[in-house]
Amino acid sequence: MPEFDFKGLPASYLSWGDGPSIVLLHGGGASGALWAKTAACMTSGFRLIAPDLLGCGSTASWPERGALTHDLQAELVGDLIDRVVGGPVDVVGHSYGGATAVRLVLNTPQCVRSLLLIEPILTCLLRETADPMYEDSVRVNRYFVAAVDDGRPEEAWRAFLDARNGVGTWARLSDKRREEFLRQSAQARETSLSNLNNRTTLADCRAISVPTTIVCGEVTTPPDRRTTEIVHGAVPGARLEMISGAGHMSPLSHPQEVARLVSEHLERLKR
């Protein structure tokens, strides 16, 4: 797996294919490998680059506890683009990676040619708009952090996964998969805090000037659906697409549909 140095830390990424580059940013608790199914469904002619964000996959964790931010993650992605691509690229971000993609285009707009955001975790916008779903949407992250700090990581994961994917999700996992999640508990605490402390505003979204497509799963959680609606309404000229039958994890559950939407998004840029 290729690596580069980010502020003295080893950072890794996966790459598929050849051609114009597309950078794919994964969700929390995952790694660049999240995109393998989508990459397999993409037509040839593109180079897909999927970094492991800080603390994920083979990329080192940020050493200062409680200091991980989406701005830091965006800085890592910007460094990757400068070193590996050398020019503006199309960026696809899912969930946590979608929130990072927004910080990337705000902080270093010269790195980004276009955006495709799949249910970006921008709970801060629910707070700003006084949406009644805000408290429910942050309660699970707050509980996760508190439970990990209290030495109850299994309860943290049970609450988080059941809230995101349906009651009983944790109970249905294999022992091996549970162990994988439990090993990520300390880092997942950091990503939860970075979500809770995200400083993106509606004014930020209105300042995004690159072509943008917003994607939402038809059966995702109500807070995620509402967040995508808010982002769609705020980003000038943004297009909203729905994936029939998909929940929050569409890159895994509906990779063909995600690949199709990415391809259609890129085709629209040619017009």
C-alpha positions as MATLAB code, in Angstrom:
seq = 'MPEFDFKGLPASYLSWGDGPSIVLLHGGGASGALWAKTAACMTSGFRLIAPDLLGCGSTASWPERGALTHDLQAELVGDLIDRVVGGPVDVVGHSYGGATAVRLVLNTPQCVRSLLLIEPILTCLLRETADPMYEDSVRVNRYFVAAVDDGRPEEAWRAFLDARNGVGTWARLSDKRREEFLRQSAQARETSLSNLNNRTTLADCRAISVPTTIVCGEVTTPPDRRTTEIVHGAVPGARLEMISGAGHMSPLSHPQEVARLVSEHLERLKR';
ca = [
       0.000    0.000    0.000;
       1.527    3.383   -0.992;
       2.390    5.788    1.830;
       3.292    9.444    2.267;
       4.328   11.546    5.247;
       1.782   13.837    6.876;
       3.202   16.028    9.650;
       5.602   13.240   10.575;
       2.924   10.538   10.530;
       2.673    7.701    7.970;
      -0.444    8.026    5.802;
      -1.662    5.355    3.381;
      -3.948    5.147    0.391;
      -5.332    2.649   -2.113;
      -5.449    3.208   -5.851;
      -7.337    1.551   -8.713;
      -7.128    2.127  -12.475;
      -5.579    4.800  -14.667;
      -6.787    8.118  -16.030;
      -8.166   11.319  -14.490;
      -8.090   11.079  -10.699;
     -11.076   10.797   -8.383;
     -10.408   10.964   -4.626;
     -12.758    8.876   -2.467;
     -13.124    9.670    1.246;
     -14.502    6.953    3.518;
     -16.860    7.139    6.465;
     -16.015    6.844   10.154;
     -14.897    3.445   11.427;
     -13.849    2.438    7.915;
     -10.802    2.895    5.656;
     -10.050    3.446    1.996;
     -10.968   -0.204    1.441;
     -14.627    0.827    1.879;
     -14.520    1.853   -1.778;
     -13.336   -1.469   -3.230;
     -16.855   -2.557   -4.261;
     -17.611    0.806   -5.859;
     -14.247    0.780   -7.642;
     -15.039   -2.647   -9.085;
     -18.268   -1.240  -10.536;
     -16.717    1.866  -12.086;
     -16.045    1.979  -15.798;
     -12.418    2.088  -16.886;
     -10.670    5.361  -17.654;
     -10.308    6.757  -14.123;
      -7.743    6.535  -11.379;
      -9.544    6.086   -8.061;
      -7.541    7.118   -5.001;
      -8.881    6.257   -1.541;
      -6.811    7.482    1.426;
      -7.026    6.081    4.914;
      -7.926    9.132    7.005;
      -6.111    9.866   10.266;
      -6.491    6.969   12.678;
      -8.088    4.724   10.067;
      -6.742    1.714    8.183;
      -2.951    1.963    7.964;
      -2.732    5.723    8.629;
      -1.469    6.720   12.067;
      -3.724    8.344   14.637;
      -3.392   12.000   15.509;
      -1.225   11.961   18.666;
      -3.048   14.635   20.693;
      -6.130   13.162   22.363;
      -9.300   15.118   21.676;
      -7.656   17.316   19.012;
      -8.679   15.510   15.821;
     -10.740   17.733   13.516;
     -12.197   17.571   10.038;
      -9.846   20.408    9.141;
      -6.869   18.166    9.971;
      -8.364   15.356    7.908;
      -8.892   17.795    5.035;
      -5.279   18.928    5.308;
      -4.157   15.308    4.953;
      -6.317   14.922    1.831;
      -4.961   18.177    0.417;
      -1.402   16.934    0.913;
      -2.309   13.691   -0.853;
      -3.745   15.583   -3.814;
      -0.642   17.797   -4.056;
       1.786   14.875   -3.891;
      -0.011   12.142   -5.818;
      -2.202   14.008   -8.308;
      -0.769   17.493   -8.614;
      -3.947   19.296   -9.614;
      -7.636   19.803   -8.838;
      -9.620   16.567   -8.635;
     -13.174   15.355   -8.312;
     -13.827   14.371   -4.687;
     -16.388   11.839   -3.442;
     -17.043   11.766    0.308;
     -19.260    9.414    2.284;
     -20.550   10.189    5.784;
     -17.533   11.287    7.885;
     -15.538   11.631    4.662;
     -18.267   13.846    3.245;
     -17.833   16.265    6.134;
     -14.077   16.223    5.505;
     -14.656   16.886    1.780;
     -16.614   20.028    2.677;
     -13.736   21.316    4.827;
     -11.337   20.489    1.982;
     -13.183   22.588   -0.590;
     -13.578   25.452    1.900;
      -9.941   25.482    3.054;
      -8.181   24.605   -0.214;
     -10.615   25.212   -3.080;
      -7.784   24.929   -5.601;
      -7.636   21.179   -4.833;
     -11.246   20.429   -5.772;
     -12.843   20.395   -9.223;
     -16.216   18.990   -8.096;
     -17.917   17.295   -5.131;
     -20.185   14.291   -4.702;
     -21.323   14.018   -1.081;
     -23.070   10.886    0.189;
     -24.940   11.744    3.393;
     -22.190   13.948    4.881;
     -22.162   14.035    8.681;
     -22.856   17.739    9.171;
     -24.919   17.581   12.327;
     -23.765   21.121   13.058;
     -26.221   22.303   10.389;
     -29.114   20.739   12.298;
     -28.046   22.764   15.318;
     -27.738   25.974   13.306;
     -31.217   25.547   11.825;
     -32.698   24.623   15.237;
     -33.941   21.359   13.773;
     -35.693   19.205   16.404;
     -33.694   16.170   15.237;
     -30.421   17.746   16.349;
     -30.495   16.400   19.913;
     -31.307   12.873   18.768;
     -28.542   13.011   16.180;
     -25.825   14.026   18.655;
     -27.031   11.953   21.581;
     -25.540    8.750   20.188;
     -22.128   10.377   19.605;
     -22.116   11.875   23.076;
     -23.051    8.506   24.557;
     -20.333    6.779   22.543;
     -17.641    9.121   23.886;
     -18.928    8.832   27.467;
     -19.173    5.028   27.331;
     -15.642    4.625   25.943;
     -14.293    7.003   28.593;
     -16.149    4.952   31.220;
     -14.563    1.690   30.051;
     -17.724    0.359   28.350;
     -16.707    0.176   24.670;
     -19.092   -2.678   23.868;
     -22.048   -0.622   25.057;
     -20.742    2.320   23.064;
     -20.669    0.289   19.855;
     -24.019   -1.379   20.524;
     -25.732    1.991   20.899;
     -23.958    3.509   17.906;
     -24.455    0.682   15.414;
     -28.040   -0.012   16.459;
     -28.881    3.695   16.070;
     -27.238    3.945   12.644;
     -28.253    0.588   11.159;
     -31.247   -0.690   13.125;
     -31.850   -2.313   16.495;
     -30.060   -5.649   16.798;
     -27.189   -4.792   14.441;
     -24.522   -5.303   17.115;
     -26.094   -8.570   18.263;
     -26.036   -9.965   14.711;
     -22.334   -9.320   14.176;
     -19.844  -12.171   14.312;
     -17.417  -12.295   17.223;
     -14.598  -11.434   14.818;
     -16.371   -8.327   13.525;
     -17.180   -7.185   17.058;
     -13.523   -7.501   17.993;
     -12.588   -5.402   14.979;
     -14.928   -2.652   16.128;
     -13.746   -2.859   19.722;
     -10.117   -2.421   18.638;
     -11.157    0.872   17.016;
     -12.854    2.260   20.114;
     -10.210    4.856   21.041;
     -10.020    6.207   17.489;
     -13.805    6.130   17.068;
     -14.008    8.303   20.175;
     -11.807   10.837   18.379;
     -13.865   10.782   15.190;
     -17.047   11.199   17.229;
     -15.569   14.282   18.878;
     -14.518   15.710   15.519;
     -18.110   15.313   14.319;
     -19.457   16.994   17.430;
     -16.958   19.873   17.038;
     -17.360   20.387   13.278;
     -17.453   24.152   12.593;
     -19.094   24.069    9.146;
     -21.953   26.561    8.781;
     -24.728   27.282    6.301;
     -22.703   30.278    5.124;
     -19.811   27.903    4.406;
     -22.077   25.688    2.330;
     -23.390   28.686    0.428;
     -19.778   29.606   -0.405;
     -19.096   26.303   -2.200;
     -18.717   27.174   -5.857;
     -17.764   23.855   -7.472;
     -20.354   21.572   -9.143;
     -21.876   19.470   -6.358;
     -24.090   16.393   -6.209;
     -25.683   15.304   -2.918;
     -26.677   11.639   -2.532;
     -29.083   10.174    0.018;
     -30.288    6.637    0.687;
     -34.053    6.224    0.442;
     -34.292    4.452    3.828;
     -31.513    6.247    5.713;
     -32.034    7.695    9.191;
     -34.248   10.806    9.492;
     -31.365   13.031   10.721;
     -29.157   11.968    7.805;
     -31.962   12.599    5.327;
     -32.669   16.010    6.832;
     -28.965   16.931    6.762;
     -28.706   16.089    3.060;
     -31.774   18.247    2.395;
     -30.203   21.180    4.242;
     -26.903   20.818    2.373;
     -28.737   20.516   -0.937;
     -30.663   23.700   -0.214;
     -27.546   25.624    0.825;
     -24.945   24.707   -1.821;
     -25.589   26.802   -4.947;
     -26.765   24.702   -7.880;
     -26.385   21.407   -6.018;
     -28.169   18.351   -7.412;
     -29.913   15.853   -5.106;
     -30.004   12.129   -5.958;
     -31.754    9.297   -4.084;
     -30.664    5.648   -4.035;
     -33.731    3.413   -3.892;
     -33.719    0.976   -0.982;
     -30.402    2.213    0.428;
     -29.600    3.148    3.985;
     -26.613    5.140    5.188;
     -23.979    2.634    4.016;
     -24.744    2.764    0.289;
     -21.095    2.393   -0.863;
     -21.209   -1.094    0.677;
     -24.851   -2.054    0.130;
     -25.426   -0.414   -3.284;
     -22.002   -0.014   -4.939;
     -23.377   -0.250   -8.482;
     -25.770    2.629   -7.859;
     -23.021    4.706   -6.228;
     -20.694    4.025   -9.175;
     -23.458    5.018  -11.599;
     -24.104    8.296   -9.786;
     -20.391    9.115   -9.730;
     -20.158    8.431  -13.478;
     -23.248   10.546  -14.210;
     -21.895   13.361  -12.034;
     -18.645   13.352  -14.033;
     -20.522   13.242  -17.337;
     -22.464   16.384  -16.365;
     -19.168   18.215  -15.872;
     -18.423   17.797  -19.577;
     -21.557   19.654  -20.667;
];
